[in-house]
PDB file of C-alpha atoms and ligand atoms in Angstrom:
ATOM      1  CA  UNK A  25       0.000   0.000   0.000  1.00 45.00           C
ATOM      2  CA  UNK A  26       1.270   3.389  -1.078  1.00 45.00           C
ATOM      3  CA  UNK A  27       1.188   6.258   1.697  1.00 43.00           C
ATOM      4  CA  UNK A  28       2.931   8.980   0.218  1.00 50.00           C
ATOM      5  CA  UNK A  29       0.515  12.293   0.742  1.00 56.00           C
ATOM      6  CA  UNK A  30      -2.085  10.615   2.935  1.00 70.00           C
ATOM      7  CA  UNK A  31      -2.234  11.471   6.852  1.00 85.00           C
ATOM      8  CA  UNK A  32      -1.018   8.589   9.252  1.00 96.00           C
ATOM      9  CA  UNK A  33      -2.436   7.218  12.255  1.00 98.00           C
ATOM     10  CA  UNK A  34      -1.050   4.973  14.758  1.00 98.00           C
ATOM     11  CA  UNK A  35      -3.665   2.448  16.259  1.00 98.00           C
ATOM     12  CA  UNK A  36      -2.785   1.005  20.019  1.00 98.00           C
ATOM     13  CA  UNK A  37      -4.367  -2.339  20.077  1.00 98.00           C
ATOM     14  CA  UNK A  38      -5.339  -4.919  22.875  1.00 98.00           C
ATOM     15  CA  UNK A  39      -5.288  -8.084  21.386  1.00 98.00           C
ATOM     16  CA  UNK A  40      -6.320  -9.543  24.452  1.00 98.00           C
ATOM     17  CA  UNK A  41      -5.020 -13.072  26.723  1.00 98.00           C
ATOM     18  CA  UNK A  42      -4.226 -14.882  23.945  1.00 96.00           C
ATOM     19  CA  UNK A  43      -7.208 -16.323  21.749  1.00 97.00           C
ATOM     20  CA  UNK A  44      -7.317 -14.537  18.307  1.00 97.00           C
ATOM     21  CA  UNK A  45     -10.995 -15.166  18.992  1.00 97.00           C
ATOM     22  CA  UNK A  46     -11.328 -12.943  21.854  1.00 98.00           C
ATOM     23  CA  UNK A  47      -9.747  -9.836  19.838  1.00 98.00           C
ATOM     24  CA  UNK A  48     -12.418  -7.878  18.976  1.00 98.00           C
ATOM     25  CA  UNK A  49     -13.869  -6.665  15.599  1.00 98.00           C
ATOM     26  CA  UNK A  50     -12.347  -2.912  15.931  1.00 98.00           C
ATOM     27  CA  UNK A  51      -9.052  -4.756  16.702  1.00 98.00           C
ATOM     28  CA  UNK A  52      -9.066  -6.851  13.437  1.00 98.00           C
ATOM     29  CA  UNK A  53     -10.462  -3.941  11.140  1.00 98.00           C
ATOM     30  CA  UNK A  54      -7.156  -2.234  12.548  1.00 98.00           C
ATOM     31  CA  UNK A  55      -4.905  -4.487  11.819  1.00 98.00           C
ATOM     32  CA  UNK A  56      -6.256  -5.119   8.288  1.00 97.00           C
ATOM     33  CA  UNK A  57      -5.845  -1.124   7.610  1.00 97.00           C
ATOM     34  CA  UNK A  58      -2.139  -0.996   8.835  1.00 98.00           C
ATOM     35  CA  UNK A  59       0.474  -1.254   6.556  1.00 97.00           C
ATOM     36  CA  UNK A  60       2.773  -2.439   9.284  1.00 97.00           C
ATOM     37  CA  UNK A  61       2.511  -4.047  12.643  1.00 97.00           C
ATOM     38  CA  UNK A  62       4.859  -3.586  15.498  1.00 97.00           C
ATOM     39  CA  UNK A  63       5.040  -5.539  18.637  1.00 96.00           C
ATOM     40  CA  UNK A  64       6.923  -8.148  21.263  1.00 94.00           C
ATOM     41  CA  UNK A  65       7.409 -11.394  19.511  1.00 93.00           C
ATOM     42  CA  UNK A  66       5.154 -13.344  22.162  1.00 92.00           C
ATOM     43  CA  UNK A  67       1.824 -10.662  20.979  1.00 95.00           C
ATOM     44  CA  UNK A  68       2.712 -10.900  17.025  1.00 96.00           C
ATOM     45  CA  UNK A  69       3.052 -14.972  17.238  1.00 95.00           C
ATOM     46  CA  UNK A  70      -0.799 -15.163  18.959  1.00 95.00           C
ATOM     47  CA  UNK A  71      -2.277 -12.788  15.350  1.00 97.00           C
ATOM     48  CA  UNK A  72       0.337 -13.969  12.650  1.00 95.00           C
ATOM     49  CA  UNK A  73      -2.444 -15.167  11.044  1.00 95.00           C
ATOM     50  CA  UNK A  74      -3.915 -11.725  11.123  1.00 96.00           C
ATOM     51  CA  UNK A  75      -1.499  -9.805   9.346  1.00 97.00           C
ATOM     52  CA  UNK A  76       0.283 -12.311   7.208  1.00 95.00           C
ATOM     53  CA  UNK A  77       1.580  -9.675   4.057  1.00 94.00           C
ATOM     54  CA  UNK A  78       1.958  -6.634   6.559  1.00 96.00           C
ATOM     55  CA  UNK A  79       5.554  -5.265   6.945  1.00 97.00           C
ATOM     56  CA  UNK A  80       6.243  -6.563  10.782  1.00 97.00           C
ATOM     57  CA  UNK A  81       8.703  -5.042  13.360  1.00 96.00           C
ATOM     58  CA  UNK A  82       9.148  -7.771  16.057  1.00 94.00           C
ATOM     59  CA  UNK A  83      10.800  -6.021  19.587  1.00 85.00           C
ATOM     60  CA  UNK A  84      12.276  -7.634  22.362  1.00 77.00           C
ATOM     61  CA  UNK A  85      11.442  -7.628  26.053  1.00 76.00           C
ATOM     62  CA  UNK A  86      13.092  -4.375  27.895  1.00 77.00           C
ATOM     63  CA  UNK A  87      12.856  -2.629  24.508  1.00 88.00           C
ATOM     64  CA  UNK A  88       9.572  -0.896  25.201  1.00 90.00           C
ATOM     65  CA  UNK A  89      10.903   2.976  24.544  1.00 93.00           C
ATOM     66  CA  UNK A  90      12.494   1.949  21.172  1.00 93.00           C
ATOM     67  CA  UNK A  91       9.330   0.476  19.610  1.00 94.00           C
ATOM     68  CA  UNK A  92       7.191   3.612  20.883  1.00 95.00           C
ATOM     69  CA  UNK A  93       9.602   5.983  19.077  1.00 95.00           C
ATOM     70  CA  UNK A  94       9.582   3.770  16.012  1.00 95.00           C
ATOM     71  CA  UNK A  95       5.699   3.655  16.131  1.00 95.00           C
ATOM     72  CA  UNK A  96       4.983   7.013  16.842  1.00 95.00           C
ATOM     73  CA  UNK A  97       7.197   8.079  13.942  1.00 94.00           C
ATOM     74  CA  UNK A  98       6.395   5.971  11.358  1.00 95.00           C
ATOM     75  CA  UNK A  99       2.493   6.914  12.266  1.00 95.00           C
ATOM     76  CA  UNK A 100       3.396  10.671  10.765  1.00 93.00           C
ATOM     77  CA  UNK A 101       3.091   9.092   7.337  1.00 94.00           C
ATOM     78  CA  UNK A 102       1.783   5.890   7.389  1.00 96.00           C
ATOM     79  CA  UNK A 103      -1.179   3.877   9.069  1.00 97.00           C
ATOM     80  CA  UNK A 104      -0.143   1.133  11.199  1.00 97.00           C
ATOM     81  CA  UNK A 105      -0.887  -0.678  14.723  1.00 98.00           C
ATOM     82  CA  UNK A 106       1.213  -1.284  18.125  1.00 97.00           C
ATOM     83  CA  UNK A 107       0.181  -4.043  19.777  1.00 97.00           C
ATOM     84  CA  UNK A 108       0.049  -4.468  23.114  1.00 96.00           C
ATOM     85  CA  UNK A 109      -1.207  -7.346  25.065  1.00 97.00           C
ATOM     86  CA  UNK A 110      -4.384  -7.856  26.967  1.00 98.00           C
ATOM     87  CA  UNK A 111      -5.648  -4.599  27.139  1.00 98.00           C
ATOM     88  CA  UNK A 112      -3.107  -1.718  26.235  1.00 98.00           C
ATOM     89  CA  UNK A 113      -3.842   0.677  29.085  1.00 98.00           C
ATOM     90  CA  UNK A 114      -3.084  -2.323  32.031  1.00 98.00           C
ATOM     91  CA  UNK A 115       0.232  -2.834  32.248  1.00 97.00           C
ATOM     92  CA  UNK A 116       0.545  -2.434  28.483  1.00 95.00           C
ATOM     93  CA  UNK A 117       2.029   0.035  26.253  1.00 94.00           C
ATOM     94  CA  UNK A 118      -0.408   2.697  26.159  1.00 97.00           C
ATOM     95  CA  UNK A 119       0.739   5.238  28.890  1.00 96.00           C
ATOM     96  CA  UNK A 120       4.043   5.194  27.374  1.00 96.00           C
ATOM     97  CA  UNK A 121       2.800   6.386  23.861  1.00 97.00           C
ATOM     98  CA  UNK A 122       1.268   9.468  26.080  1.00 97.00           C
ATOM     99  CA  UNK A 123       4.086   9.838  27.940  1.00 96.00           C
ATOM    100  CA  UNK A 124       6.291  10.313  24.765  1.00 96.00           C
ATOM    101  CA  UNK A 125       4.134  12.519  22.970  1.00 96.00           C
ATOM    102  CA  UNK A 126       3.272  14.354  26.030  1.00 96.00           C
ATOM    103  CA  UNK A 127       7.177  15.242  27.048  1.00 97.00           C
ATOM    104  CA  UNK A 128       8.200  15.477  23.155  1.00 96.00           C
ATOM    105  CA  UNK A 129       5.196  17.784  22.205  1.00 96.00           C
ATOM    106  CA  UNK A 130       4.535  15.627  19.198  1.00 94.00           C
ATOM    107  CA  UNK A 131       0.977  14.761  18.074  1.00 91.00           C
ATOM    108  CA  UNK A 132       0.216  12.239  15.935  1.00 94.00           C
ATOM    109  CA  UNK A 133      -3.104  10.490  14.753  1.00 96.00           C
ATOM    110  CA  UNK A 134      -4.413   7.201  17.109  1.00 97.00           C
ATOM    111  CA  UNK A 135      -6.840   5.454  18.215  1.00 98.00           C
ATOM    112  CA  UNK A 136      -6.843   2.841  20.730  1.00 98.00           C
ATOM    113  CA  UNK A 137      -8.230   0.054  20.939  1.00 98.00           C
ATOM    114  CA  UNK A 138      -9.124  -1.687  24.190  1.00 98.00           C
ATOM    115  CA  UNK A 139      -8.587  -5.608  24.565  1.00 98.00           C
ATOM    116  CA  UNK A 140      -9.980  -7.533  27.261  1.00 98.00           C
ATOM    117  CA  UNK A 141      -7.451  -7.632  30.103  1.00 98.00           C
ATOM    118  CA  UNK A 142      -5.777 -10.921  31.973  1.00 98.00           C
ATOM    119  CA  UNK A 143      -8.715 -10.266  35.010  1.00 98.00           C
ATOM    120  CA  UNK A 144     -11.535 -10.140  32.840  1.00 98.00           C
ATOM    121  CA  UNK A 145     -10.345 -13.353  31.404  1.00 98.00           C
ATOM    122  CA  UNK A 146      -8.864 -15.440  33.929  1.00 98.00           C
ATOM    123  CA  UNK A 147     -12.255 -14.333  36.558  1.00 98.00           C
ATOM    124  CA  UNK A 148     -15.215 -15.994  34.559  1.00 98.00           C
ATOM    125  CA  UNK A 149     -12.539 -19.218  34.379  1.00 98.00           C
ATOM    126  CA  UNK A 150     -13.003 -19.058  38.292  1.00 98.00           C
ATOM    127  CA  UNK A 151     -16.202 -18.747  38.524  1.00 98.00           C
ATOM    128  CA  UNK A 152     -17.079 -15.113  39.848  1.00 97.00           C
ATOM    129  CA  UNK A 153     -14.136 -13.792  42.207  1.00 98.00           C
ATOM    130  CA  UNK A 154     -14.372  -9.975  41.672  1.00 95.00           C
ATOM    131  CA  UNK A 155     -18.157  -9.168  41.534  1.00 87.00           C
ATOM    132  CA  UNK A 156     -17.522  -5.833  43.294  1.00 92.00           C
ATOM    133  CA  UNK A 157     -14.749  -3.498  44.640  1.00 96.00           C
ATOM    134  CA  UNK A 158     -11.742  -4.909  44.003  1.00 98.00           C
ATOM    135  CA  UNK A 159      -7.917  -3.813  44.090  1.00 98.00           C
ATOM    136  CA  UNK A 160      -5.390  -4.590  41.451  1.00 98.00           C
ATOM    137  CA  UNK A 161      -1.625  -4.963  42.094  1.00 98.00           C
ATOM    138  CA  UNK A 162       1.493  -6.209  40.216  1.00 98.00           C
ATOM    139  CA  UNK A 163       4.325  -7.308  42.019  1.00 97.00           C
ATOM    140  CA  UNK A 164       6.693  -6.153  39.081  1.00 95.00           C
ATOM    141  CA  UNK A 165       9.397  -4.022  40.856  1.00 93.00           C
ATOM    142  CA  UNK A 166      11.238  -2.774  37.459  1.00 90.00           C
ATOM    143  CA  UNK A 167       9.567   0.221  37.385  1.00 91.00           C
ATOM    144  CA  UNK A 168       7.832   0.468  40.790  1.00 94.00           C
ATOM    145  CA  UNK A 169       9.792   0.538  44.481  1.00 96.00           C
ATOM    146  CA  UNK A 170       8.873  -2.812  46.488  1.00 96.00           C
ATOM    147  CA  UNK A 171       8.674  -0.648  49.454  1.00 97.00           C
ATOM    148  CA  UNK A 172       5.515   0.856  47.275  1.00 98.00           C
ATOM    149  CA  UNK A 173       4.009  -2.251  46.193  1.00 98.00           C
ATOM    150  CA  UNK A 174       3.862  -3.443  49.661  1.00 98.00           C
ATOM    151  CA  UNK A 175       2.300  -0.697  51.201  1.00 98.00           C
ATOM    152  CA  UNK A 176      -0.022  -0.503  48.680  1.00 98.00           C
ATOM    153  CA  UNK A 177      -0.910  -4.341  49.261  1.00 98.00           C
ATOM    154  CA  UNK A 178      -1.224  -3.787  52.957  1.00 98.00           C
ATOM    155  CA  UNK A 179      -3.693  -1.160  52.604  1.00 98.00           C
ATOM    156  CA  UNK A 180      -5.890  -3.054  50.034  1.00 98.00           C
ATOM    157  CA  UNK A 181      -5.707  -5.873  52.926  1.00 98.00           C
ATOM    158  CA  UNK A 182      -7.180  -3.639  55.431  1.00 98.00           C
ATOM    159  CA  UNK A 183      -9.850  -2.222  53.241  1.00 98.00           C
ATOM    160  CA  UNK A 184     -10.810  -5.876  52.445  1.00 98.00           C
ATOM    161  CA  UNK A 185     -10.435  -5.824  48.888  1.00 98.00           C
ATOM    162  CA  UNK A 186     -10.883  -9.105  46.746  1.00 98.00           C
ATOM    163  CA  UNK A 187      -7.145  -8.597  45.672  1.00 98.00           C
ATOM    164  CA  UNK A 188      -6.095  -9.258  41.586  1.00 98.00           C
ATOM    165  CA  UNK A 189      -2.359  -9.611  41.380  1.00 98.00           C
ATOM    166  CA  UNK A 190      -0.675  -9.127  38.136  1.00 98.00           C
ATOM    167  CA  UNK A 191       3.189  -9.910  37.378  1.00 97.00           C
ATOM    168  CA  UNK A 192       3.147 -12.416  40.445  1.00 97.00           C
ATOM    169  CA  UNK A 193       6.335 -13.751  39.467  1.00 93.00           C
ATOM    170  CA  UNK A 194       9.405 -14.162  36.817  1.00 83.00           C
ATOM    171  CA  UNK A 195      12.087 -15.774  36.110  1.00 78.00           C
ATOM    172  CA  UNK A 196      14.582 -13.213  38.267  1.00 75.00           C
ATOM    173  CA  UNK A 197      11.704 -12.489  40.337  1.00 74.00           C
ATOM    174  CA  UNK A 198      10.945 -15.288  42.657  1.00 78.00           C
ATOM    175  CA  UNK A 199      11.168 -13.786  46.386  1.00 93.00           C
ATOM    176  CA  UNK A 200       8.587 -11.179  45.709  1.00 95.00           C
ATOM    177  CA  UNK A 201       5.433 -13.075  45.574  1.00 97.00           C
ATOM    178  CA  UNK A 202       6.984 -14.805  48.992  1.00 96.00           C
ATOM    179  CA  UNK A 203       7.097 -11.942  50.695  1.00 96.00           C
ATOM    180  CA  UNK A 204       3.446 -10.660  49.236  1.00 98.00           C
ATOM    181  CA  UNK A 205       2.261 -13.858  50.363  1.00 98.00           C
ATOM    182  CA  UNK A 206       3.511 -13.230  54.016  1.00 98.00           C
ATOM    183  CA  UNK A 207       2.064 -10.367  54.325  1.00 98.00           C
ATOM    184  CA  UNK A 208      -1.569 -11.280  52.865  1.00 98.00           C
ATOM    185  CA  UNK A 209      -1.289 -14.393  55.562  1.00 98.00           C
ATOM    186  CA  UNK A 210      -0.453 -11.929  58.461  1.00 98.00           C
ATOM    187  CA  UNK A 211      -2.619  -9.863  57.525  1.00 98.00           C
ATOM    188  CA  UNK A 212      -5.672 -11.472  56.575  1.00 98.00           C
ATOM    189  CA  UNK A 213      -4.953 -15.546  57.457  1.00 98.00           C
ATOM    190  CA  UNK A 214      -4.825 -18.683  55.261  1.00 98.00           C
ATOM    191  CA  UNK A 215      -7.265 -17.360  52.862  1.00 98.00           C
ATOM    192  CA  UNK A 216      -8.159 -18.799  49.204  1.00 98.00           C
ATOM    193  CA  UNK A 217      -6.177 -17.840  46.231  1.00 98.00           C
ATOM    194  CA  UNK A 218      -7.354 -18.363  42.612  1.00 98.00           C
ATOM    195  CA  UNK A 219      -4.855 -19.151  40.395  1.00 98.00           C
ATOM    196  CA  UNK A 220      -5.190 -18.568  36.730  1.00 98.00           C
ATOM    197  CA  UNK A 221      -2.390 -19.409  33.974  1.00 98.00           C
ATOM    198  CA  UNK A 222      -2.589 -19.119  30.634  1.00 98.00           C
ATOM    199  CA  UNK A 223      -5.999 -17.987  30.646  1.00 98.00           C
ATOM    200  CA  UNK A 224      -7.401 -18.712  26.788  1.00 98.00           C
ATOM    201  CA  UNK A 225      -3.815 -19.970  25.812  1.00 97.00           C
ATOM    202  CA  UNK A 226      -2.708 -23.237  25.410  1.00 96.00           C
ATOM    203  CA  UNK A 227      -1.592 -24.630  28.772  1.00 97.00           C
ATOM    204  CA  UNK A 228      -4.703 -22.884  30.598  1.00 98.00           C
ATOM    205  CA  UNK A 229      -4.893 -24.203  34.178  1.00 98.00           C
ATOM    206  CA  UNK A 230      -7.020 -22.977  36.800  1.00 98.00           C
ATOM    207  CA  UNK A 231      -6.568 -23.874  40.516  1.00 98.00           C
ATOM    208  CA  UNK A 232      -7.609 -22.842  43.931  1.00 98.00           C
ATOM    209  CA  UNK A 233      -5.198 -23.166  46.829  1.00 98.00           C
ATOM    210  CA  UNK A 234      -4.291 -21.613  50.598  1.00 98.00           C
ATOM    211  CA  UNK A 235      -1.629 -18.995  50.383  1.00 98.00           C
ATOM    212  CA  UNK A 236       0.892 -21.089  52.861  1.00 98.00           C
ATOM    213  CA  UNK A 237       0.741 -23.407  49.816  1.00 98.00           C
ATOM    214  CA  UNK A 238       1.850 -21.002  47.413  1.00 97.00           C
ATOM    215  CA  UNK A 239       4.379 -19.991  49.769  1.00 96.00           C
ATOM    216  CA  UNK A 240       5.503 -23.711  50.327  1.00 96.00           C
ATOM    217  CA  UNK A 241       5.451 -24.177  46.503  1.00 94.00           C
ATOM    218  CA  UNK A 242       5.698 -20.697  44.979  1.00 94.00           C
ATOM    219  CA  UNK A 243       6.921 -22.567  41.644  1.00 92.00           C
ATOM    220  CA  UNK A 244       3.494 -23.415  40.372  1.00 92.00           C
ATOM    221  CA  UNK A 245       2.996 -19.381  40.064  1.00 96.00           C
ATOM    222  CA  UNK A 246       4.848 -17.954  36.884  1.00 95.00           C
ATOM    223  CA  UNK A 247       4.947 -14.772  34.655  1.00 95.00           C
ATOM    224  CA  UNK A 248       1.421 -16.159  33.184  1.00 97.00           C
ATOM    225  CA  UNK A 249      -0.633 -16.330  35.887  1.00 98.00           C
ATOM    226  CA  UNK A 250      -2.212 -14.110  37.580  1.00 98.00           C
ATOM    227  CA  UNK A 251      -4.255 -14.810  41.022  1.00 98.00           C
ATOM    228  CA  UNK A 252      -7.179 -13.280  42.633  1.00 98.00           C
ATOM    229  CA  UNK A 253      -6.938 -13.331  46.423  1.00 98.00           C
ATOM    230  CA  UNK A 254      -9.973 -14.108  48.782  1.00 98.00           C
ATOM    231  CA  UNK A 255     -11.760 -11.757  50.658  1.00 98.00           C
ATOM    232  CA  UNK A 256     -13.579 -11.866  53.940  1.00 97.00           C
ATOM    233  CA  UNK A 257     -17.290 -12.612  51.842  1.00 96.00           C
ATOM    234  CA  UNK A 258     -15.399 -14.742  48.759  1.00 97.00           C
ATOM    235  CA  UNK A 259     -17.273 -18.550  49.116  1.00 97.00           C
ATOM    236  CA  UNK A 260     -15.072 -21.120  47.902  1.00 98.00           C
ATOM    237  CA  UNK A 261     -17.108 -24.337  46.583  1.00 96.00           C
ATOM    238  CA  UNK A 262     -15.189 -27.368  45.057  1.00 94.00           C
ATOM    239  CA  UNK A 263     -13.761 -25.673  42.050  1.00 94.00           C
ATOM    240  CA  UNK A 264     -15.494 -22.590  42.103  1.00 97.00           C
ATOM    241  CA  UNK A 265     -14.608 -18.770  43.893  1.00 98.00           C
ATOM    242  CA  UNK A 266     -17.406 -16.532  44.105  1.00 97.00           C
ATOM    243  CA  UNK A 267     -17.111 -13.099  45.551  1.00 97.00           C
ATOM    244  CA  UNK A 268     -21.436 -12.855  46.702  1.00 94.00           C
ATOM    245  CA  UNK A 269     -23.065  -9.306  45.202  1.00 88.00           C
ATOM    246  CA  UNK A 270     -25.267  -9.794  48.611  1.00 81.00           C
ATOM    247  CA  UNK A 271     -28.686 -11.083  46.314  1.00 83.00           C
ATOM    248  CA  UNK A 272     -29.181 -14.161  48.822  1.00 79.00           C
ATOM    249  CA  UNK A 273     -29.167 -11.979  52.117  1.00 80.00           C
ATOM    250  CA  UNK A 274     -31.899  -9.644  49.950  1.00 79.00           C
ATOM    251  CA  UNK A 275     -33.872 -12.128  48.160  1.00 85.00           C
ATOM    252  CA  UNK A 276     -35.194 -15.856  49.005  1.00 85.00           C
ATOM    253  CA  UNK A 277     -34.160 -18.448  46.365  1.00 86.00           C
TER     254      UNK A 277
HETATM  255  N1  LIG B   1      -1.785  -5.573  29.399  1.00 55.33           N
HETATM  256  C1  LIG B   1      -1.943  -6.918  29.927  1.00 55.33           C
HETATM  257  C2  LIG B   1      -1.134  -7.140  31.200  1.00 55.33           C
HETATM  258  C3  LIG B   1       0.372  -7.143  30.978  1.00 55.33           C
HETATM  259  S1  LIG B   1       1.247  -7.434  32.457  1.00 55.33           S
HETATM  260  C4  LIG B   1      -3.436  -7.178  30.178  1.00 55.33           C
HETATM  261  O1  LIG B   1      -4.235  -6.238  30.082  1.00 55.33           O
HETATM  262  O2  LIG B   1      -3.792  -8.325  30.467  1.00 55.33           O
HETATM  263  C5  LIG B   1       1.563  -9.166  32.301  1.00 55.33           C
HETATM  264  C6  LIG B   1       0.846  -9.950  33.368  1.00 55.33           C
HETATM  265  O3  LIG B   1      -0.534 -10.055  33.029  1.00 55.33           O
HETATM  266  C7  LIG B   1       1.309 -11.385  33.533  1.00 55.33           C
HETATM  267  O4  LIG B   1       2.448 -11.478  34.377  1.00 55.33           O
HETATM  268  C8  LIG B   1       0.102 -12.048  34.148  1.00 55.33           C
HETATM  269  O5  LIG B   1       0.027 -11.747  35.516  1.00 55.33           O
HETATM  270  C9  LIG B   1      -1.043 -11.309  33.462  1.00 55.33           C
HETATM  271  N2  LIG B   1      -1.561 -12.024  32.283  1.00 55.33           N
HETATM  272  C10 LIG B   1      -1.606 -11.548  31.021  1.00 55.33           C
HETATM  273  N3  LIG B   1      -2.204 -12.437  30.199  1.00 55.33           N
HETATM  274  C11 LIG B   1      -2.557 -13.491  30.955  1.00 55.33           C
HETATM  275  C12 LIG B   1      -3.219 -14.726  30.685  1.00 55.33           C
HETATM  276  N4  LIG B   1      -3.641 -15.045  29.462  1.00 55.33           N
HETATM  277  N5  LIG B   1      -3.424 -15.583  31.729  1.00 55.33           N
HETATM  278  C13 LIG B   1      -3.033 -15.270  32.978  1.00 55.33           C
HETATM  279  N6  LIG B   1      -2.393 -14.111  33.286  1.00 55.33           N
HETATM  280  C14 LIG B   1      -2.157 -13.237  32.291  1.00 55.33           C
END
């Protein structure tokens, strides 16, 4: 496709957990318009399908500034997409594209697209964990201060939060979700954890245990799961978690 004299515009897409299935239709009509795709390796693999003939710029891990600056550039003339995945404004790429336009002045035609995020995935798969207020944390210390992350935990404890962890763990990162697990067992006792890898991706499993087990066995949590911690109201029932809205103390059925 030629894009000499025509305006560019840089889509931000969620391509969500992992089944091309769950991206959704404004996602694909994006990727059909761009005349190149740029993304981690691990996102492009789950949509090569999707934009098989597109001019592709795979990234590594760690190399998150690069491909915004590449993006945002190539956006002034040209239409293309960045993928991000899950959704692009959790954990994802999308407040670095603001950032960089913010500090650099630049402005450049987007859109985003939103993808479903690793919660709303990995919480149906559970059966109904966060029906209500909930807090969401992510143990990843690279660009947050641990000292942060676990005061932010604490007071999510207190308030009685059904608590979503993201980044639980990875492969330099072990004694983190340790010590998170510590303090959710001080603070609130022995209390059920969903566990949730690979939610829609091949090797999906979905598990409930007691924290001391994940701290006895912290191995069976990786950099693909993400967990959903009990609160005082969360009913756990064979191999269901449900967080009760409060219709059985209001209605008889
Ligand atoms: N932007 C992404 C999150 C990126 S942070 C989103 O909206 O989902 C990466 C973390 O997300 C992982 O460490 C894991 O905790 C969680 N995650 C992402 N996809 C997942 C999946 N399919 N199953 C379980 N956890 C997932």
């Amino acid at each position: 496709m030629q894009s000499q004299g025509k305006q560019g515009k840089l889509y931000i897409v969620g391509i969500g957990p992992g089944d091309v299935e769950l991206l959704t239709i404004k996602a694909i009509n994006a990727l059909k318009e761009s005349e190149y795709v740029i993304g981690h390796k691990t996102y492009l693999d789950r949509i090569r399908d999707l934009i098989e003939g597109k001019k592709i710029i795979e990234s590594g891990m760690g190399k998150e500034v690069e491909r915004v600056k590449l993006a945002v550039k190539l956006a002034e003339k040209s239409i293309g997409s960045l993928v991000s995945g899950g959704d692009p404004s959790i954990y994802g790429m999308l407040p670095l594209v603001f950032e960089f336009m913010i500090k650099n002045n630049l402005h450049v035609n987007y859109e985003v697209i939103p993808g479903i995020t690793a919660l709303c995935a990995a919480s149906p798969l559970l059966g109904s964990p966060v029906c209500g207020d909930h807090v969401v944390i992510s143990l990843s210390d690279l660009l947050t201060p641990w000292e942060k992350i676990e005061k932010r935990l604490l007071h999510a404890l207190k308030g009685d939060f059904v608590i979503v962890i993201y980044n639980p763990s990875s492969r330099r990162r072990k004694t983190n979700l340790i010590r998170a697990m510590e303090i959710v067992l001080n603070e609130r006792g022995d209390v059920s954890v969903g566990i949730v890898k690979n939610a829609f991706r091949e090797g999906c499993e979905v598990s409930i245990k007691r924290v001391s087990e994940i701290v006895e066995s912290p191995e069976t949590v990786d950099m693909n799961t993400i967990l959903f911690v009990a609160n005082s109201e969360t009913l756990v029932k064979g191999d269901k978690m449900v967080t009760p809205r409060g219709y059985s103390s209001k209605y008889d059925f």
